[in-house]
CSV table of C-alpha atoms in Angstrom, one decimal:
chain,number,residue,atom,x,y,z
M,1,MET,CA,-41.0,-3.2,-167.2
M,2,SER,CA,-40.8,-3.1,-163.5
M,3,MET,CA,-38.2,-2.2,-160.6
M,4,SER,CA,-37.9,-2.4,-157.2
M,5,VAL,CA,-35.2,-1.4,-154.7
M,6,ASP,CA,-34.3,-3.2,-151.1
M,7,HIS,CA,-35.7,-2.0,-148.0
M,8,VAL,CA,-33.0,-3.3,-146.0
M,9,GLU,CA,-29.9,-2.5,-147.2
M,10,ASP,CA,-31.1,0.2,-149.7
M,11,ARG,CA,-28.4,-1.1,-151.9
M,12,TYR,CA,-29.7,-3.6,-154.7
M,13,MET,CA,-32.1,-2.7,-156.8
M,14,LEU,CA,-34.4,-5.7,-159.0
M,15,VAL,CA,-34.6,-5.1,-162.7
M,16,GLY,CA,-37.3,-7.3,-164.6
M,17,TYR,CA,-37.3,-6.8,-168.4
M,18,ALA,CA,-40.2,-7.2,-171.1
M,19,ASN,CA,-38.3,-9.9,-172.5
M,20,GLY,CA,-38.4,-12.2,-169.6
M,21,GLY,CA,-35.2,-11.2,-168.4
M,22,VAL,CA,-34.0,-10.2,-164.3
M,23,ALA,CA,-31.1,-8.1,-163.6
M,24,ILE,CA,-29.8,-7.2,-159.9
M,25,ILE,CA,-28.0,-3.7,-160.2
M,26,ASP,CA,-25.6,-1.7,-157.4
M,27,VAL,CA,-27.2,1.5,-156.6
M,28,SER,CA,-25.6,2.0,-153.0
M,29,GLU,CA,-24.9,5.4,-152.1
M,30,GLU,CA,-21.2,5.3,-153.8
M,31,THR,CA,-22.2,3.9,-157.1
M,32,VAL,CA,-24.6,6.8,-157.4
M,33,LYS,CA,-22.4,9.6,-156.8
M,34,ASP,CA,-19.7,8.0,-158.7
M,35,LYS,CA,-21.4,7.1,-161.3
M,36,LYS,CA,-20.5,3.4,-161.7
M,37,PHE,CA,-23.3,1.3,-161.6
M,38,GLU,CA,-22.4,-2.5,-161.3
M,39,CYS,CA,-24.8,-5.3,-162.4
M,40,ALA,CA,-24.6,-8.1,-159.6
M,41,LEU,CA,-26.8,-10.4,-161.2
M,42,ARG,CA,-28.4,-11.0,-164.4
M,43,ILE,CA,-31.1,-14.2,-165.1
M,44,PRO,CA,-31.4,-14.4,-169.0
M,45,GLN,CA,-34.4,-14.9,-170.5
M,46,GLY,CA,-35.9,-18.6,-170.5
M,47,GLN,CA,-34.3,-19.3,-167.0
M,48,ALA,CA,-35.9,-16.0,-165.5
M,49,HIS,CA,-39.4,-16.1,-167.3
M,50,ASP,CA,-40.2,-16.7,-170.8
M,51,PHE,CA,-42.5,-13.6,-171.3
M,52,GLY,CA,-42.2,-9.8,-169.7
M,53,VAL,CA,-41.5,-9.4,-166.3
M,54,THR,CA,-44.2,-7.7,-164.6
M,55,SER,CA,-43.4,-7.5,-161.1
M,56,LEU,CA,-40.5,-8.1,-159.0
M,57,ALA,CA,-41.0,-7.8,-154.8
M,58,TRP,CA,-37.6,-8.1,-152.2
M,59,TYR,CA,-38.5,-10.8,-149.2
M,60,THR,CA,-39.1,-8.9,-146.1
M,61,ARG,CA,-35.9,-9.4,-143.8
M,62,ASP,CA,-33.1,-10.0,-146.2
M,63,THR,CA,-32.2,-9.7,-149.5
M,64,GLY,CA,-31.2,-13.4,-149.3
M,65,LEU,CA,-34.9,-14.0,-151.4
M,66,PHE,CA,-36.8,-12.1,-153.6
M,67,VAL,CA,-40.3,-12.6,-156.0
M,68,SER,CA,-41.0,-12.3,-159.4
M,69,GLY,CA,-44.1,-12.3,-161.3
M,70,GLY,CA,-44.7,-12.3,-165.2
M,71,PHE,CA,-47.0,-13.4,-168.2
M,72,ASP,CA,-45.3,-16.6,-168.3
M,73,GLU,CA,-48.2,-17.4,-165.6
M,74,VAL,CA,-45.7,-18.6,-162.9
M,75,VAL,CA,-45.1,-16.3,-159.7
M,76,LYS,CA,-41.2,-17.2,-158.7
M,77,ILE,CA,-39.6,-17.1,-155.4
M,78,TRP,CA,-35.7,-16.7,-155.9
M,79,ASP,CA,-31.9,-18.0,-153.7
M,80,THR,CA,-30.4,-14.3,-154.4
M,81,ASN,CA,-27.2,-16.1,-153.6
M,82,LYS,CA,-27.6,-18.9,-155.8
M,83,ALA,CA,-29.7,-17.5,-158.8
M,84,GLU,CA,-31.6,-20.5,-158.2
M,85,VAL,CA,-35.4,-20.3,-158.2
M,86,ALA,CA,-36.3,-21.8,-154.4
M,87,ILE,CA,-40.3,-21.9,-154.7
M,88,GLU,CA,-42.6,-22.1,-158.2
M,89,TYR,CA,-46.1,-21.3,-158.5
M,90,LYS,CA,-48.0,-22.3,-161.1
M,91,THR,CA,-51.2,-19.6,-161.2
M,92,LYS,CA,-54.1,-20.0,-163.7
M,93,GLY,CA,-53.7,-16.4,-165.4
M,94,LYS,CA,-50.9,-14.0,-166.3
M,95,VAL,CA,-49.2,-12.4,-163.4
M,96,TYR,CA,-49.5,-8.4,-163.6
M,97,ASP,CA,-48.5,-7.9,-160.0
M,98,ILE,CA,-46.8,-9.0,-156.7
M,99,ASP,CA,-46.3,-7.4,-153.1
M,100,VAL,CA,-44.8,-9.0,-150.0
M,101,HIS,CA,-45.5,-7.0,-146.9
M,102,LYS,CA,-42.5,-5.3,-145.5
M,103,THR,CA,-42.9,-5.3,-142.2
M,104,SER,CA,-45.1,-8.4,-141.2
M,105,THR,CA,-44.2,-10.7,-138.0
M,106,LEU,CA,-47.4,-12.7,-138.2
M,107,HIS,CA,-47.3,-14.4,-141.8
M,108,ASN,CA,-45.0,-14.4,-145.2
M,109,LEU,CA,-47.7,-14.3,-147.3
M,110,VAL,CA,-47.0,-13.5,-151.0
M,111,ALA,CA,-50.1,-11.4,-152.8
M,112,ALA,CA,-50.3,-12.0,-156.4
M,113,ALA,CA,-52.5,-10.5,-159.2
M,114,ASN,CA,-53.0,-13.3,-161.6
M,115,GLY,CA,-56.4,-12.8,-163.6
M,116,HIS,CA,-59.3,-12.3,-162.0
M,117,VAL,CA,-58.5,-13.5,-159.0
M,118,VAL,CA,-55.9,-12.8,-156.3
M,119,SER,CA,-53.8,-15.8,-155.0
M,120,LEU,CA,-52.1,-15.5,-152.0
M,121,TYR,CA,-48.7,-17.6,-151.2
M,122,ASP,CA,-47.5,-19.2,-147.5
M,123,ALA,CA,-43.4,-18.6,-148.9
M,124,ASN,CA,-42.5,-20.5,-145.4
M,125,SER,CA,-44.3,-24.1,-146.4
M,126,GLY,CA,-44.8,-23.4,-150.3
M,127,LEU,CA,-48.1,-23.8,-150.6
M,128,ARG,CA,-50.8,-21.8,-152.4
M,129,GLN,CA,-53.1,-20.7,-149.4
M,130,HIS,CA,-56.7,-19.4,-151.2
M,131,SER,CA,-57.3,-16.4,-153.7
M,132,LEU,CA,-59.6,-13.5,-152.9
M,133,ARG,CA,-62.6,-13.4,-155.7
M,134,GLY,CA,-64.5,-10.8,-156.2
M,135,HIS,CA,-63.2,-8.5,-159.0
M,136,GLN,CA,-65.1,-8.5,-162.1
M,137,GLY,CA,-62.1,-8.1,-164.7
M,138,THR,CA,-58.4,-8.6,-164.6
M,139,VAL,CA,-56.8,-7.9,-160.7
M,140,ASN,CA,-53.9,-5.7,-162.1
M,141,CYS,CA,-52.2,-4.7,-158.7
M,142,VAL,CA,-52.3,-5.5,-154.9
M,143,ALA,CA,-50.5,-3.7,-151.9
M,144,TRP,CA,-50.4,-5.0,-148.4
M,145,SER,CA,-51.1,-2.4,-145.8
M,146,VAL,CA,-48.6,-0.9,-144.0
M,147,CYS,CA,-50.3,-0.4,-140.8
M,148,GLU,CA,-52.5,-4.0,-140.6
M,149,GLN,CA,-51.0,-7.2,-141.6
M,150,TYR,CA,-53.7,-9.1,-142.1
M,151,GLN,CA,-55.2,-6.0,-144.5
M,152,LEU,CA,-54.8,-6.1,-148.2
M,153,PHE,CA,-55.5,-4.0,-150.8
M,154,SER,CA,-56.4,-4.6,-154.4
M,155,GLY,CA,-57.3,-2.6,-157.8
M,156,GLY,CA,-58.4,-4.2,-161.1
M,157,SER,CA,-59.8,-3.4,-164.8
M,158,ASP,CA,-63.0,-3.1,-163.5
M,159,GLY,CA,-62.0,0.3,-161.7
M,160,THR,CA,-62.8,-0.5,-158.1
M,161,VAL,CA,-60.3,-0.6,-155.1
M,162,ARG,CA,-60.9,-3.4,-152.3
M,163,LEU,CA,-59.7,-3.6,-149.3
M,164,TRP,CA,-59.6,-7.5,-147.8
M,165,ASP,CA,-58.3,-8.9,-144.8
M,166,VAL,CA,-56.9,-12.6,-146.0
M,167,ARG,CA,-57.8,-14.6,-143.2
M,168,GLN,CA,-61.4,-14.1,-144.6
M,169,GLY,CA,-61.6,-15.5,-147.9
M,170,ALA,CA,-65.7,-14.7,-148.7
M,171,SER,CA,-65.6,-11.4,-149.1
M,172,CYS,CA,-63.9,-8.1,-149.3
M,173,LEU,CA,-64.6,-5.5,-146.7
M,174,ALA,CA,-65.0,-2.6,-148.2
M,175,PHE,CA,-64.6,-0.7,-151.7
M,176,LEU,CA,-63.0,2.5,-152.0
M,177,SER,CA,-65.4,5.0,-153.2
M,178,PRO,CA,-64.7,9.0,-154.3
M,179,GLU,CA,-68.0,9.5,-153.2
M,180,GLY,CA,-66.6,10.1,-149.7
M,181,LYS,CA,-67.5,7.4,-148.1
M,182,PRO,CA,-66.3,3.9,-148.2
M,183,TRP,CA,-68.6,1.1,-149.2
M,184,THR,CA,-68.6,-1.7,-147.4
M,185,SER,CA,-69.9,-5.5,-148.8
M,186,ARG,CA,-72.1,-5.3,-146.4
M,187,LYS,CA,-74.0,-3.0,-147.9
M,188,ARG,CA,-73.6,-3.7,-151.5
M,189,ARG,CA,-75.4,-7.0,-150.8
M,190,ARG,CA,-78.3,-4.9,-148.9
M,191,THR,CA,-78.7,-2.6,-152.1
M,192,GLU,CA,-78.7,-5.8,-154.3
M,193,HIS,CA,-80.9,-7.7,-152.6
M,194,ASP,CA,-83.2,-4.1,-152.1
M,195,GLY,CA,-85.8,-4.1,-154.8
M,196,THR,CA,-86.3,-0.1,-154.1
M,197,ALA,CA,-82.8,0.2,-155.3
M,198,SER,CA,-82.9,-1.7,-158.3
M,199,SER,CA,-83.7,1.2,-160.4
M,200,SER,CA,-80.8,2.9,-159.6
M,201,SER,CA,-78.3,-0.3,-159.9
M,202,LYS,CA,-76.5,1.6,-162.5
M,203,GLY,CA,-75.6,4.7,-159.9
M,204,ASP,CA,-74.8,2.3,-156.9
M,205,GLU,CA,-72.2,0.3,-159.2
M,206,ALA,CA,-70.4,3.7,-160.4
M,207,ALA,CA,-70.5,4.2,-156.6
M,208,LEU,CA,-68.2,1.7,-156.2
M,209,LEU,CA,-65.5,2.7,-158.5
M,210,ALA,CA,-62.3,4.3,-157.5
M,211,HIS,CA,-61.4,5.1,-161.0
M,212,ALA,CA,-63.7,5.9,-164.0
M,213,LYS,CA,-61.1,3.1,-166.1
M,214,GLY,CA,-59.2,0.1,-165.1
M,215,VAL,CA,-56.7,0.7,-161.7
M,216,SER,CA,-53.0,0.0,-162.8
M,217,CYS,CA,-51.2,0.8,-159.3
M,218,LEU,CA,-51.0,1.3,-156.2
M,219,ARG,CA,-48.9,2.7,-153.5
M,220,PHE,CA,-48.8,3.2,-149.8
M,221,THR,CA,-46.9,5.9,-148.3
M,222,PRO,CA,-43.7,5.0,-146.6
M,223,ASP,CA,-45.4,5.8,-142.9
M,224,GLY,CA,-48.9,3.8,-144.0
M,225,ARG,CA,-50.7,6.8,-143.3
M,226,TYR,CA,-52.1,7.4,-147.0
M,227,LEU,CA,-52.6,4.8,-150.2
M,228,LEU,CA,-52.4,6.3,-153.3
M,229,SER,CA,-54.1,5.0,-156.7
M,230,SER,CA,-53.7,5.3,-160.3
M,231,GLY,CA,-56.2,4.5,-163.0
M,232,GLY,CA,-56.7,4.1,-166.5
M,233,ASP,CA,-59.1,7.5,-166.7
M,234,GLU,CA,-55.1,9.0,-166.1
M,235,ARG,CA,-55.9,10.0,-162.6
M,236,VAL,CA,-54.4,9.8,-159.1
M,237,ARG,CA,-56.2,9.6,-156.1
M,238,LEU,CA,-55.3,9.9,-152.5
M,239,TRP,CA,-56.9,7.7,-149.8
M,240,ASN,CA,-57.0,7.4,-146.2
M,241,PRO,CA,-56.5,3.3,-145.5
M,242,VAL,CA,-58.4,3.4,-142.0
M,243,SER,CA,-61.4,5.2,-143.1
M,244,CYS,CA,-61.4,4.1,-146.9
M,245,GLU,CA,-62.3,7.9,-147.3
M,246,LEU,CA,-61.2,10.3,-150.5
M,247,GLU,CA,-59.1,12.8,-149.6
M,248,ILE,CA,-59.8,16.0,-151.5
M,249,VAL,CA,-56.2,16.3,-153.5
M,250,ASN,CA,-56.0,17.4,-157.2
M,251,TYR,CA,-52.6,16.1,-159.1
M,252,GLY,CA,-54.4,16.7,-162.3
M,253,ALA,CA,-54.3,14.3,-165.2
M,254,PHE,CA,-51.0,11.8,-166.3
M,255,PRO,CA,-52.1,11.2,-170.2
M,256,GLN,CA,-50.1,7.7,-171.3
M,257,ALA,CA,-48.6,7.8,-174.8
M,258,ARG,CA,-51.2,5.5,-176.4
M,259,ALA,CA,-54.1,3.2,-175.2
M,260,ALA,CA,-53.4,-0.3,-174.7
M,261,ALA,CA,-55.6,-3.2,-173.5
M,262,TYR,CA,-52.8,-4.2,-170.8
M,263,LYS,CA,-51.2,-0.8,-169.5
M,264,LYS,CA,-49.2,-0.9,-166.3
M,265,VAL,CA,-47.8,2.4,-164.6
M,266,GLN,CA,-45.4,2.0,-162.0
M,267,PHE,CA,-44.9,5.2,-159.4
M,268,ASP,CA,-43.9,5.9,-156.5
M,269,VAL,CA,-43.6,7.9,-153.2
M,270,SER,CA,-40.4,9.7,-151.6
M,271,TRP,CA,-39.1,8.2,-148.7
M,272,SER,CA,-39.9,11.5,-146.9
M,273,GLY,CA,-43.7,10.9,-148.0
M,274,LYS,CA,-43.7,14.4,-149.6
M,275,LEU,CA,-43.5,14.0,-153.1
M,276,LEU,CA,-45.1,11.8,-156.1
M,277,PHE,CA,-43.2,10.9,-158.7
M,278,HIS,CA,-45.4,9.5,-161.6
M,279,PRO,CA,-44.5,8.8,-165.4
M,280,CYS,CA,-46.0,10.8,-167.9
M,281,GLN,CA,-45.7,9.9,-171.7
M,282,ASN,CA,-41.8,10.2,-172.0
M,283,GLU,CA,-41.0,12.1,-168.7
M,284,VAL,CA,-41.6,11.8,-164.8
M,285,VAL,CA,-43.9,14.4,-163.0
M,286,VAL,CA,-42.8,15.2,-159.8
M,287,CYS,CA,-45.8,16.3,-157.0
M,288,ASP,CA,-46.1,17.8,-153.7
M,289,LEU,CA,-47.8,14.9,-152.5
M,290,ALA,CA,-49.9,16.8,-149.8
M,291,SER,CA,-51.4,20.0,-152.1
M,292,GLY,CA,-50.7,18.0,-155.4
M,293,ASN,CA,-49.0,20.8,-156.8
M,294,ARG,CA,-46.8,20.1,-160.0
M,295,ILE,CA,-42.8,20.6,-158.7
M,296,SER,CA,-41.2,19.6,-162.0
M,297,ARG,CA,-40.7,17.5,-164.9
M,298,LEU,CA,-37.6,15.1,-165.1
M,299,ARG,CA,-37.3,15.0,-168.8
M,300,GLY,CA,-34.5,12.9,-170.2
M,301,HIS,CA,-36.2,9.4,-171.7
M,302,VAL,CA,-36.7,9.4,-175.5
M,303,GLY,CA,-39.3,6.4,-175.3
M,304,THR,CA,-42.4,6.1,-173.3
M,305,VAL,CA,-41.7,6.0,-169.3
M,306,LYS,CA,-43.2,3.1,-167.9
M,307,CYS,CA,-41.9,2.7,-163.9
M,308,CYS,CA,-40.3,4.6,-161.4
M,309,VAL,CA,-38.9,3.6,-158.0
M,310,ALA,CA,-37.5,6.0,-155.1
M,311,LYS,CA,-34.9,4.4,-152.9
M,312,PRO,CA,-36.2,3.6,-149.7
M,313,ARG,CA,-34.1,5.6,-147.6
M,314,GLY,CA,-32.9,8.7,-149.6
M,315,GLU,CA,-34.4,11.0,-152.2
M,316,ASP,CA,-32.9,9.8,-155.4
M,317,LEU,CA,-35.4,8.3,-158.1
M,318,PHE,CA,-34.6,5.8,-160.7
M,319,SER,CA,-37.2,5.4,-163.8
M,320,GLY,CA,-36.9,2.8,-167.0
M,321,ASP,CA,-38.5,3.4,-170.5
M,322,GLN,CA,-40.1,0.9,-173.0
M,323,ASP,CA,-36.3,0.6,-174.5
M,324,ALA,CA,-34.8,-0.8,-171.4
M,325,ASN,CA,-33.0,2.6,-170.5
M,326,ILE,CA,-32.9,3.4,-166.4
M,327,LEU,CA,-31.9,7.0,-165.1
M,328,VAL,CA,-31.1,7.9,-162.0
M,329,TRP,CA,-32.2,11.4,-160.7
M,330,THR,CA,-30.7,13.3,-158.1
M,331,PRO,CA,-32.5,16.0,-156.2
M,332,ASN,CA,-31.7,19.5,-155.5
M,333,ASP,CA,-30.6,19.7,-151.7
M,334,ARG,CA,-31.9,23.0,-151.4
M,335,PHE,CA,-34.8,22.3,-153.1
M,336,LEU,CA,-35.6,18.9,-150.5
M,337,ASP,CA,-35.1,21.7,-147.4
M,338,GLY,CA,-37.7,23.7,-148.6
M,339,GLU,CA,-35.7,27.1,-149.3
M,340,GLU,CA,-36.4,27.8,-152.8
M,341,GLU,CA,-39.7,28.0,-154.9
M,342,VAL,CA,-39.5,26.1,-157.9
M,343,GLU,CA,-42.0,26.3,-161.3
M,344,VAL,CA,-43.5,23.7,-163.0
M,345,ASP,CA,-41.4,22.7,-166.3
M,346,VAL,CA,-38.2,23.9,-164.3
M,347,ASP,CA,-36.5,20.9,-164.3
M,348,ASN,CA,-34.7,20.7,-160.2
M,349,TRP,CA,-33.0,17.5,-160.6
M,350,SER,CA,-30.3,16.3,-162.6
M,351,ASP,CA,-29.7,13.3,-164.7
M,352,SER,CA,-27.0,11.3,-163.6
M,353,ASP,CA,-26.9,8.7,-166.2
């Protein structure tokens, strides 16, 4: 399951289902307040995707176009008004994630994590540009830099988070390393060709890992100051996307219900940039982004929570589970204003479903 709320009108939410269907739901402020949600568009299985939809993204400038990707190895750009496919790309592997730059004025590239590569597609020409290669396993997630229009981050099952300049397809610019300093691709090449370093090659490879296990999701804070990564090691890490250095913040562990070969967990950050929302089994954990302190646990789902998304210009939160149930959470105003302290496990949010 995957969800995405548009950044233009802050009104429509894309929902992708495990059966291959796609829906657009009106989540405007009025509908959230009145608890009367309407499905503006529904595209059934087969017409949308043949298998599970893994990722959705709205077009940069309006809600007239959106992009979808799935396990059927297809990336589609949709005309929202006509509910028709405008452009379709056949990939050479399952599509695990897609991203569209939200503020770019220089390009309309769609980044897709499919197989062992990151593929770039031009939404203007409808042509496939080139692929970014280097991950030693499946590429699970991609995220465009908020501040640099041609910089892209990718995370893979090999545990690495890589920074790319999409104008240069030869190699990545840097690896995000928890050692405290980023590893550049040039530094790695020197290490590989240095005979004295061969005995410590395993240590060198470990230094490249952002997570002990595969990276499952990447998210920027709305202001672009920080990049967050989540991994199969049940940890969330906070990075400086400019220096590629790790910020020392401990969010604790986020255990999942059961292990799986492919485990996509979609987390999000509040529009204010102060809160982290992360699925944890059948609940959503709310953390203070700066300190890592756990503020609340949002309980209401019966099945495993697979994704959560915050409204771009508000604090409302939507969470979806493996049974395709979607819950809406509305925050306590006093809490958001910082007027009261909340202990862990105290639900300071209300279920508006």
